[in-house]
Tab-separated table of C-alpha atoms in Angstrom:
chain	number	residue	atom	x	y	z
A	1	UNK	CA	1.067	-33.979	10.613
A	2	UNK	CA	-2.566	-33.013	10.309
A	3	UNK	CA	-3.092	-29.757	8.436
A	4	UNK	CA	-6.411	-27.969	9.064
A	5	UNK	CA	-7.844	-25.934	6.185
A	6	UNK	CA	-10.730	-23.715	7.395
A	7	UNK	CA	-13.324	-23.147	4.703
A	8	UNK	CA	-16.462	-20.970	4.788
A	9	UNK	CA	-19.199	-22.637	2.743
A	10	UNK	CA	-21.645	-19.758	3.281
A	11	UNK	CA	-21.020	-16.785	0.975
A	12	UNK	CA	-17.251	-17.111	0.809
A	13	UNK	CA	-14.951	-14.322	-0.494
A	14	UNK	CA	-17.486	-11.493	-0.232
A	15	UNK	CA	-14.754	-8.900	-0.798
A	16	UNK	CA	-14.417	-10.215	-4.344
A	17	UNK	CA	-17.928	-8.864	-5.141
A	18	UNK	CA	-16.638	-6.069	-7.323
A	19	UNK	CA	-15.146	-8.670	-9.641
A	20	UNK	CA	-17.244	-11.850	-9.235
A	21	UNK	CA	-20.903	-12.429	-8.500
A	22	UNK	CA	-22.048	-14.739	-5.634
A	23	UNK	CA	-22.197	-17.859	-7.718
A	24	UNK	CA	-18.818	-17.128	-9.267
A	25	UNK	CA	-17.189	-16.469	-5.860
A	26	UNK	CA	-18.464	-19.813	-4.601
A	27	UNK	CA	-16.989	-21.655	-7.592
A	28	UNK	CA	-13.764	-19.752	-7.320
A	29	UNK	CA	-13.459	-20.333	-3.679
A	30	UNK	CA	-13.887	-24.150	-4.228
A	31	UNK	CA	-11.153	-24.110	-6.866
A	32	UNK	CA	-8.815	-22.290	-4.514
A	33	UNK	CA	-9.646	-24.879	-1.775
A	34	UNK	CA	-8.915	-27.697	-4.187
A	35	UNK	CA	-5.504	-26.104	-5.062
A	36	UNK	CA	-4.560	-25.743	-1.416
A	37	UNK	CA	-5.583	-29.289	-0.663
A	38	UNK	CA	-3.629	-30.588	-3.618
A	39	UNK	CA	-0.552	-28.752	-2.524
A	40	UNK	CA	-0.772	-30.165	1.005
A	41	UNK	CA	-1.347	-33.661	-0.411
A	42	UNK	CA	1.933	-33.260	-2.332
A	43	UNK	CA	3.728	-32.895	1.017
A	44	UNK	CA	4.162	-35.692	3.485
A	45	UNK	CA	1.224	-34.174	5.547
A	46	UNK	CA	-2.533	-34.695	5.711
A	47	UNK	CA	-5.100	-32.010	5.019
A	48	UNK	CA	-8.400	-31.885	6.958
A	49	UNK	CA	-11.039	-29.399	5.793
A	50	UNK	CA	-12.649	-27.504	8.707
A	51	UNK	CA	-15.840	-26.353	7.163
A	52	UNK	CA	-18.903	-24.412	8.267
A	53	UNK	CA	-21.074	-26.693	6.042
A	54	UNK	CA	-20.957	-29.659	3.662
A	55	UNK	CA	-18.118	-29.688	1.140
A	56	UNK	CA	-17.729	-32.025	-1.821
A	57	UNK	CA	-14.166	-33.256	-1.674
A	58	UNK	CA	-12.284	-36.538	-1.294
A	59	UNK	CA	-10.315	-34.907	1.562
A	60	UNK	CA	-11.682	-35.627	5.124
A	61	UNK	CA	-13.997	-32.838	6.379
A	62	UNK	CA	-14.937	-31.762	9.875
A	63	UNK	CA	-18.017	-29.553	10.095
A	64	UNK	CA	-18.077	-26.715	12.712
A	65	UNK	CA	-20.575	-23.920	12.209
A	66	UNK	CA	-18.733	-21.435	14.431
A	67	UNK	CA	-16.755	-18.488	13.127
A	68	UNK	CA	-13.143	-19.059	11.992
A	69	UNK	CA	-11.415	-18.258	15.224
A	70	UNK	CA	-13.646	-20.397	17.441
A	71	UNK	CA	-13.624	-23.293	15.168
A	72	UNK	CA	-9.782	-23.268	14.655
A	73	UNK	CA	-9.296	-22.994	18.445
A	74	UNK	CA	-11.546	-25.987	19.130
A	75	UNK	CA	-9.709	-28.006	16.440
A	76	UNK	CA	-6.260	-26.898	17.861
A	77	UNK	CA	-7.288	-28.007	21.363
A	78	UNK	CA	-8.283	-31.451	20.113
A	79	UNK	CA	-5.485	-32.068	17.633
A	80	UNK	CA	-2.287	-34.058	18.095
A	81	UNK	CA	0.637	-31.705	17.934
A	82	UNK	CA	2.239	-30.443	15.769
A	83	UNK	CA	-0.710	-29.322	13.779
A	84	UNK	CA	-0.816	-26.991	10.749
A	85	UNK	CA	-3.435	-24.394	9.840
A	86	UNK	CA	-3.434	-23.229	6.179
A	87	UNK	CA	-6.041	-20.822	4.813
A	88	UNK	CA	-8.097	-22.024	1.869
A	89	UNK	CA	-7.613	-18.961	-0.249
A	90	UNK	CA	-3.853	-19.209	-0.770
A	91	UNK	CA	-4.212	-19.785	-4.539
A	92	UNK	CA	-0.438	-19.304	-5.086
A	93	UNK	CA	0.614	-21.999	-2.722
A	94	UNK	CA	2.996	-24.732	-3.872
A	95	UNK	CA	4.267	-27.808	-2.121
A	96	UNK	CA	7.681	-26.183	-1.973
A	97	UNK	CA	6.329	-23.158	-0.135
A	98	UNK	CA	4.531	-25.469	2.276
A	99	UNK	CA	7.645	-27.574	2.713
A	100	UNK	CA	9.511	-24.485	3.840
A	101	UNK	CA	6.687	-23.638	6.317
A	102	UNK	CA	6.467	-27.150	7.719
A	103	UNK	CA	10.269	-27.549	7.785
A	104	UNK	CA	10.569	-24.621	10.168
A	105	UNK	CA	8.504	-26.495	12.628
A	106	UNK	CA	11.454	-28.740	13.312
A	107	UNK	CA	13.042	-25.848	15.272
A	108	UNK	CA	10.115	-23.911	16.543
A	109	UNK	CA	6.955	-24.474	18.489
A	110	UNK	CA	4.986	-21.843	16.576
A	111	UNK	CA	5.676	-21.163	12.933
A	112	UNK	CA	3.852	-18.297	11.228
A	113	UNK	CA	3.288	-17.375	7.553
A	114	UNK	CA	2.365	-13.694	7.596
A	115	UNK	CA	-0.179	-12.428	5.184
A	116	UNK	CA	0.095	-9.032	3.448
A	117	UNK	CA	-1.751	-6.493	5.571
A	118	UNK	CA	-0.960	-8.063	8.900
A	119	UNK	CA	-2.925	-11.290	8.810
A	120	UNK	CA	-1.830	-14.866	9.486
A	121	UNK	CA	-2.105	-17.147	6.339
A	122	UNK	CA	-0.639	-20.354	7.810
A	123	UNK	CA	0.569	-21.678	11.095
A	124	UNK	CA	2.244	-24.718	12.540
A	125	UNK	CA	1.563	-25.142	16.280
A	126	UNK	CA	3.487	-27.467	18.572
A	127	UNK	CA	2.479	-25.913	21.853
A	128	UNK	CA	-0.552	-27.125	23.831
A	129	UNK	CA	-1.703	-23.631	25.004
A	130	UNK	CA	-1.467	-21.689	21.763
A	131	UNK	CA	-4.795	-20.292	20.448
A	132	UNK	CA	-5.460	-18.128	17.491
A	133	UNK	CA	-7.325	-14.910	17.040
A	134	UNK	CA	-7.765	-13.981	13.344
A	135	UNK	CA	-9.254	-10.552	13.988
A	136	UNK	CA	-7.195	-7.436	13.315
A	137	UNK	CA	-3.408	-7.646	13.022
A	138	UNK	CA	-3.331	-11.328	13.780
A	139	UNK	CA	0.312	-11.722	12.724
A	140	UNK	CA	1.432	-9.411	15.552
A	141	UNK	CA	-1.040	-10.902	18.000
A	142	UNK	CA	0.071	-14.450	17.218
A	143	UNK	CA	3.758	-13.586	17.749
A	144	UNK	CA	2.930	-11.955	21.093
A	145	UNK	CA	0.830	-15.009	22.078
A	146	UNK	CA	3.844	-17.292	21.358
A	147	UNK	CA	6.059	-15.020	23.309
A	148	UNK	CA	3.760	-14.912	26.300
A	149	UNK	CA	3.713	-18.627	26.307
A	150	UNK	CA	7.447	-18.830	26.117
A	151	UNK	CA	7.190	-20.705	22.862
A	152	UNK	CA	9.963	-20.669	20.302
A	153	UNK	CA	8.727	-18.969	17.158
A	154	UNK	CA	9.727	-18.779	13.546
A	155	UNK	CA	8.448	-16.810	10.548
A	156	UNK	CA	8.532	-18.195	7.023
A	157	UNK	CA	9.523	-15.668	4.349
A	158	UNK	CA	7.240	-16.657	1.465
A	159	UNK	CA	5.508	-14.474	-1.122
A	160	UNK	CA	3.255	-17.444	-2.108
A	161	UNK	CA	2.066	-17.893	1.485
A	162	UNK	CA	1.656	-14.135	1.996
A	163	UNK	CA	-0.955	-13.582	-0.753
A	164	UNK	CA	-4.460	-14.539	0.226
A	165	UNK	CA	-7.077	-13.816	-2.403
A	166	UNK	CA	-9.460	-11.374	-0.842
A	167	UNK	CA	-9.853	-8.408	-3.188
A	168	UNK	CA	-10.151	-7.942	-6.977
A	169	UNK	CA	-6.468	-6.715	-7.180
A	170	UNK	CA	-5.427	-10.121	-5.744
A	171	UNK	CA	-6.725	-11.892	-8.836
A	172	UNK	CA	-3.754	-10.484	-10.779
A	173	UNK	CA	-1.427	-12.364	-8.565
A	174	UNK	CA	-3.309	-15.563	-9.299
A	175	UNK	CA	-3.078	-15.020	-13.078
A	176	UNK	CA	0.608	-14.099	-12.893
A	177	UNK	CA	1.895	-16.692	-10.421
A	178	UNK	CA	-0.432	-19.698	-10.182
A	179	UNK	CA	-1.239	-22.492	-12.588
A	180	UNK	CA	-3.721	-24.500	-10.553
A	181	UNK	CA	-7.435	-24.936	-11.023
A	182	UNK	CA	-8.268	-21.491	-9.606
A	183	UNK	CA	-6.058	-19.780	-12.121
A	184	UNK	CA	-7.543	-21.916	-14.841
A	185	UNK	CA	-11.053	-21.025	-13.765
A	186	UNK	CA	-10.214	-17.321	-13.843
A	187	UNK	CA	-8.753	-17.641	-17.362
A	188	UNK	CA	-11.801	-19.554	-18.556
A	189	UNK	CA	-13.951	-16.809	-16.973
A	190	UNK	CA	-12.232	-14.234	-19.197
A	191	UNK	CA	-9.771	-12.680	-16.794
A	192	UNK	CA	-6.386	-11.761	-18.160
B	1	UNK	CA	29.194	-9.904	-7.169
B	2	UNK	CA	28.203	-6.392	-7.914
B	3	UNK	CA	24.643	-5.410	-6.773
B	4	UNK	CA	23.164	-2.319	-8.413
B	5	UNK	CA	20.671	-0.324	-6.381
B	6	UNK	CA	18.865	2.222	-8.464
B	7	UNK	CA	17.892	5.346	-6.532
B	8	UNK	CA	15.889	8.340	-7.749
B	9	UNK	CA	17.166	11.471	-5.994
B	10	UNK	CA	14.465	13.693	-7.490
B	11	UNK	CA	11.215	13.551	-5.741
B	12	UNK	CA	11.253	9.873	-4.808
B	13	UNK	CA	8.167	7.904	-3.642
B	14	UNK	CA	5.566	10.337	-4.965
B	15	UNK	CA	2.765	7.730	-4.421
B	16	UNK	CA	3.375	8.056	-0.677
B	17	UNK	CA	2.082	11.598	-0.884
B	18	UNK	CA	-1.120	10.874	1.008
B	19	UNK	CA	0.886	9.938	4.024
B	20	UNK	CA	4.179	11.846	3.818
B	21	UNK	CA	5.048	15.323	2.494
B	22	UNK	CA	7.810	15.884	-0.009
B	23	UNK	CA	10.559	16.489	2.552
B	24	UNK	CA	9.416	13.431	4.563
B	25	UNK	CA	9.376	11.216	1.479
B	26	UNK	CA	12.924	12.222	0.703
B	27	UNK	CA	14.100	11.428	4.212
B	28	UNK	CA	12.230	8.091	4.295
B	29	UNK	CA	13.496	7.039	0.903
B	30	UNK	CA	17.061	7.697	2.089
B	31	UNK	CA	16.412	5.509	5.179
B	32	UNK	CA	15.131	2.656	2.988
B	33	UNK	CA	18.141	3.017	0.699
B	34	UNK	CA	20.436	2.829	3.754
B	35	UNK	CA	18.621	-0.364	5.002
B	36	UNK	CA	18.890	-1.995	1.544
B	37	UNK	CA	22.610	-1.174	1.310
B	38	UNK	CA	23.186	-2.436	4.843
B	39	UNK	CA	21.462	-5.729	4.003
B	40	UNK	CA	23.575	-6.226	0.913
B	41	UNK	CA	26.720	-5.354	2.808
B	42	UNK	CA	25.838	-8.127	5.241
B	43	UNK	CA	26.054	-10.631	2.273
B	44	UNK	CA	29.225	-11.481	0.465
B	45	UNK	CA	28.289	-9.082	-2.277
B	46	UNK	CA	29.063	-5.414	-3.042
B	47	UNK	CA	26.338	-2.772	-3.508
B	48	UNK	CA	26.736	0.073	-6.052
B	49	UNK	CA	24.094	2.807	-5.911
B	50	UNK	CA	22.945	3.813	-9.428
B	51	UNK	CA	21.524	7.263	-8.699
B	52	UNK	CA	19.994	10.041	-10.803
B	53	UNK	CA	21.931	12.596	-8.712
B	54	UNK	CA	24.310	12.939	-5.796
B	55	UNK	CA	23.767	10.709	-2.750
B	56	UNK	CA	25.426	10.904	0.625
B	57	UNK	CA	26.549	7.452	1.328
B	58	UNK	CA	29.747	5.508	2.032
B	59	UNK	CA	28.657	3.030	-0.674
B	60	UNK	CA	30.111	3.644	-4.098
B	61	UNK	CA	27.684	5.622	-6.395
B	62	UNK	CA	27.367	5.848	-10.106
B	63	UNK	CA	25.344	8.841	-11.404
B	64	UNK	CA	23.049	8.338	-14.399
B	65	UNK	CA	20.307	10.879	-14.980
B	66	UNK	CA	18.308	8.657	-17.280
B	67	UNK	CA	15.068	6.953	-16.287
B	68	UNK	CA	15.227	3.671	-14.347
B	69	UNK	CA	15.028	1.241	-17.275
B	70	UNK	CA	17.698	3.005	-19.453
B	71	UNK	CA	20.092	3.520	-16.548
B	72	UNK	CA	19.798	-0.121	-15.428
B	73	UNK	CA	20.273	-1.386	-18.912
B	74	UNK	CA	23.422	0.706	-19.470
B	75	UNK	CA	24.843	-0.606	-16.165
B	76	UNK	CA	23.931	-4.198	-17.052
B	77	UNK	CA	25.692	-3.876	-20.408
B	78	UNK	CA	28.843	-2.641	-18.679
B	79	UNK	CA	28.882	-4.959	-15.679
B	80	UNK	CA	30.775	-8.128	-15.127
B	81	UNK	CA	28.301	-10.984	-14.796
B	82	UNK	CA	26.657	-12.138	-12.647
B	83	UNK	CA	25.244	-8.811	-11.533
B	84	UNK	CA	22.415	-8.069	-9.167
B	85	UNK	CA	19.764	-5.330	-9.277
B	86	UNK	CA	17.903	-4.637	-6.039
B	87	UNK	CA	15.339	-1.868	-5.671
B	88	UNK	CA	16.042	0.833	-3.039
B	89	UNK	CA	12.529	0.710	-1.482
B	90	UNK	CA	12.579	-2.911	-0.207
B	91	UNK	CA	12.396	-1.849	3.433
B	92	UNK	CA	11.676	-5.337	4.556
B	93	UNK	CA	14.763	-6.896	3.054
B	94	UNK	CA	17.104	-8.957	5.165
B	95	UNK	CA	20.470	-10.512	4.381
B	96	UNK	CA	18.804	-13.930	4.634
B	97	UNK	CA	16.252	-13.032	1.981
B	98	UNK	CA	19.078	-11.655	-0.222
B	99	UNK	CA	21.097	-14.823	0.306
B	100	UNK	CA	18.152	-16.852	-1.058
B	101	UNK	CA	17.930	-14.670	-4.046
B	102	UNK	CA	21.695	-14.668	-4.723
B	103	UNK	CA	21.952	-18.354	-4.046
B	104	UNK	CA	19.518	-19.188	-6.757
B	105	UNK	CA	21.972	-17.657	-9.239
B	106	UNK	CA	24.189	-20.762	-8.861
B	107	UNK	CA	21.653	-22.626	-10.948
B	108	UNK	CA	20.048	-20.032	-13.180
B	109	UNK	CA	21.137	-17.280	-15.521
B	110	UNK	CA	18.260	-15.048	-14.635
B	111	UNK	CA	16.810	-14.969	-11.077
B	112	UNK	CA	13.745	-12.827	-10.382
B	113	UNK	CA	12.215	-11.573	-7.193
B	114	UNK	CA	8.651	-10.685	-8.154
B	115	UNK	CA	6.937	-7.725	-6.572
B	116	UNK	CA	3.290	-7.651	-5.486
B	117	UNK	CA	1.329	-6.278	-8.443
B	118	UNK	CA	3.539	-7.752	-11.194
B	119	UNK	CA	6.732	-5.793	-10.745
B	120	UNK	CA	10.257	-6.997	-10.451
B	121	UNK	CA	11.845	-6.116	-7.166
B	122	UNK	CA	15.176	-7.779	-7.575
B	123	UNK	CA	17.183	-9.611	-10.260
B	124	UNK	CA	20.403	-11.518	-10.725
B	125	UNK	CA	21.616	-11.623	-14.247
B	126	UNK	CA	24.239	-13.869	-15.649
B	127	UNK	CA	23.339	-13.598	-19.320
B	128	UNK	CA	24.962	-11.011	-21.617
B	129	UNK	CA	21.943	-10.145	-23.634
B	130	UNK	CA	19.348	-9.733	-20.861
B	131	UNK	CA	17.798	-6.310	-20.536
B	132	UNK	CA	15.212	-4.890	-18.236
B	133	UNK	CA	11.947	-3.069	-18.818
B	134	UNK	CA	10.385	-1.929	-15.598
B	135	UNK	CA	7.209	-0.621	-17.167
B	136	UNK	CA	3.924	-2.509	-16.711
B	137	UNK	CA	3.898	-6.175	-15.626
B	138	UNK	CA	7.681	-6.336	-15.665
B	139	UNK	CA	7.753	-9.754	-13.929
B	140	UNK	CA	5.962	-11.351	-16.759
B	141	UNK	CA	8.021	-9.476	-19.343
B	142	UNK	CA	11.320	-10.375	-17.664
B	143	UNK	CA	10.375	-14.058	-17.662
B	144	UNK	CA	9.484	-13.898	-21.300
B	145	UNK	CA	12.702	-12.139	-22.041
B	146	UNK	CA	14.697	-14.814	-20.288
B	147	UNK	CA	12.822	-17.507	-22.191
B	148	UNK	CA	13.397	-15.773	-25.552
B	149	UNK	CA	17.129	-15.712	-24.795
B	150	UNK	CA	17.095	-19.382	-23.896
B	151	UNK	CA	18.318	-18.455	-20.443
B	152	UNK	CA	17.683	-20.599	-17.409
B	153	UNK	CA	15.443	-18.749	-14.997
B	154	UNK	CA	14.494	-19.069	-11.317
B	155	UNK	CA	12.080	-17.213	-9.171
B	156	UNK	CA	12.680	-16.589	-5.473
B	157	UNK	CA	9.615	-17.031	-3.202
B	158	UNK	CA	10.157	-14.214	-0.651
B	159	UNK	CA	7.654	-12.024	0.982
B	160	UNK	CA	10.290	-9.690	2.132
B	161	UNK	CA	11.584	-9.146	-1.449
B	162	UNK	CA	7.954	-8.898	-2.823
B	163	UNK	CA	6.982	-5.742	-0.804
B	164	UNK	CA	8.206	-2.524	-2.264
B	165	UNK	CA	7.103	0.503	-0.315
B	166	UNK	CA	5.070	2.614	-2.839
B	167	UNK	CA	1.742	3.413	-1.202
B	168	UNK	CA	0.561	4.438	2.294
B	169	UNK	CA	-0.807	0.910	2.853
B	170	UNK	CA	2.702	-0.449	2.441
B	171	UNK	CA	3.912	1.459	5.522
B	172	UNK	CA	2.009	-0.995	7.661
B	173	UNK	CA	4.253	-3.785	6.305
B	174	UNK	CA	7.376	-1.818	7.365
B	175	UNK	CA	6.015	-1.218	10.845
B	176	UNK	CA	5.026	-4.949	11.233
B	177	UNK	CA	8.015	-6.645	9.734
B	178	UNK	CA	11.079	-4.325	9.588
B	179	UNK	CA	13.360	-3.087	12.280
B	180	UNK	CA	15.797	-1.103	10.248
B	181	UNK	CA	16.321	2.680	10.042
B	182	UNK	CA	13.260	3.187	7.871
B	183	UNK	CA	11.042	1.529	10.404
B	184	UNK	CA	12.613	3.562	13.103
B	185	UNK	CA	12.116	6.740	11.164
B	186	UNK	CA	8.430	5.940	10.768
B	187	UNK	CA	7.891	5.216	14.418
B	188	UNK	CA	9.704	8.435	15.314
B	189	UNK	CA	7.419	10.266	12.844
B	190	UNK	CA	4.415	9.029	14.816
B	191	UNK	CA	3.263	6.053	12.677
B	192	UNK	CA	1.938	3.017	14.508
């Protein structure tokens, strides 16, 4: 299965500004992306970065300058199904957490990993008409969308998939629970 | 297995003060407790409320006026092992999430459900010397404690077990993801 990983190459992670300056945010975002790609690579599935600009990585990259929702929906329309979508800032992700997400797709046409605060941190879609909308309480909207389409839906109960790294307080979760390159970068930068 | 559920009957959930007044917090805390007890009852295990004062419930109650850490440690010392400890404010808990927590105890002497922010939301202890300390980053401290004791440890990856309802922002998670009596109480109180 193809797993899309959307990545914003222009000023990523602006809400981390109280903790990290612009150059640091860019480095840290790249480390998180690398960790997410490595975790997907450790499953039987194939990551594809969906980036707004050029990205240095050995993973295949598709460039699409449009905002997140539009770019993901274009990719969903084109992709063979099932297809996964995993956010690039899930610094706590592990292959085991992804295996649980992907495993639920055997019994459901739409699988959702909710984010804390009502977002959608990961999806598996095996339904031709399903489209995303990442604005607002997207978890609720995506469940409704699945219901309207008559699609079977499942929700994965994972802490590691629920934590996206947006705000300075989230960095604590990285330091406590992750051991990838993003956590290493934070430690080297002096965070404890 | 016995599952302890610590419950503070005196002014519970003070950090919810920006959203709920004292009487509302007391009612809401009781609803969350009821939901947690119902979820444990739906597993093969037996809840025991460890309360600082009298509680109206059909579940057995042990009263201990001491603070959380001291009361839990006294109960741990007395209890047959394995023994569980599940916080009373896990309003998103489900029997399935608890089954995953309890199931890991087959292969580990200490099982931890981390809370967002570094806390410990649930434990299973099958080690005579293990004691808790809920102050500070208790997740890290409990892992260290297990390691010092040479105990095998496991961590359950559950969003539902990671969310304890402390602050007004947490109420959104209840409304989005729970359908128990606490969620019903919030909706009846006008929260959306």
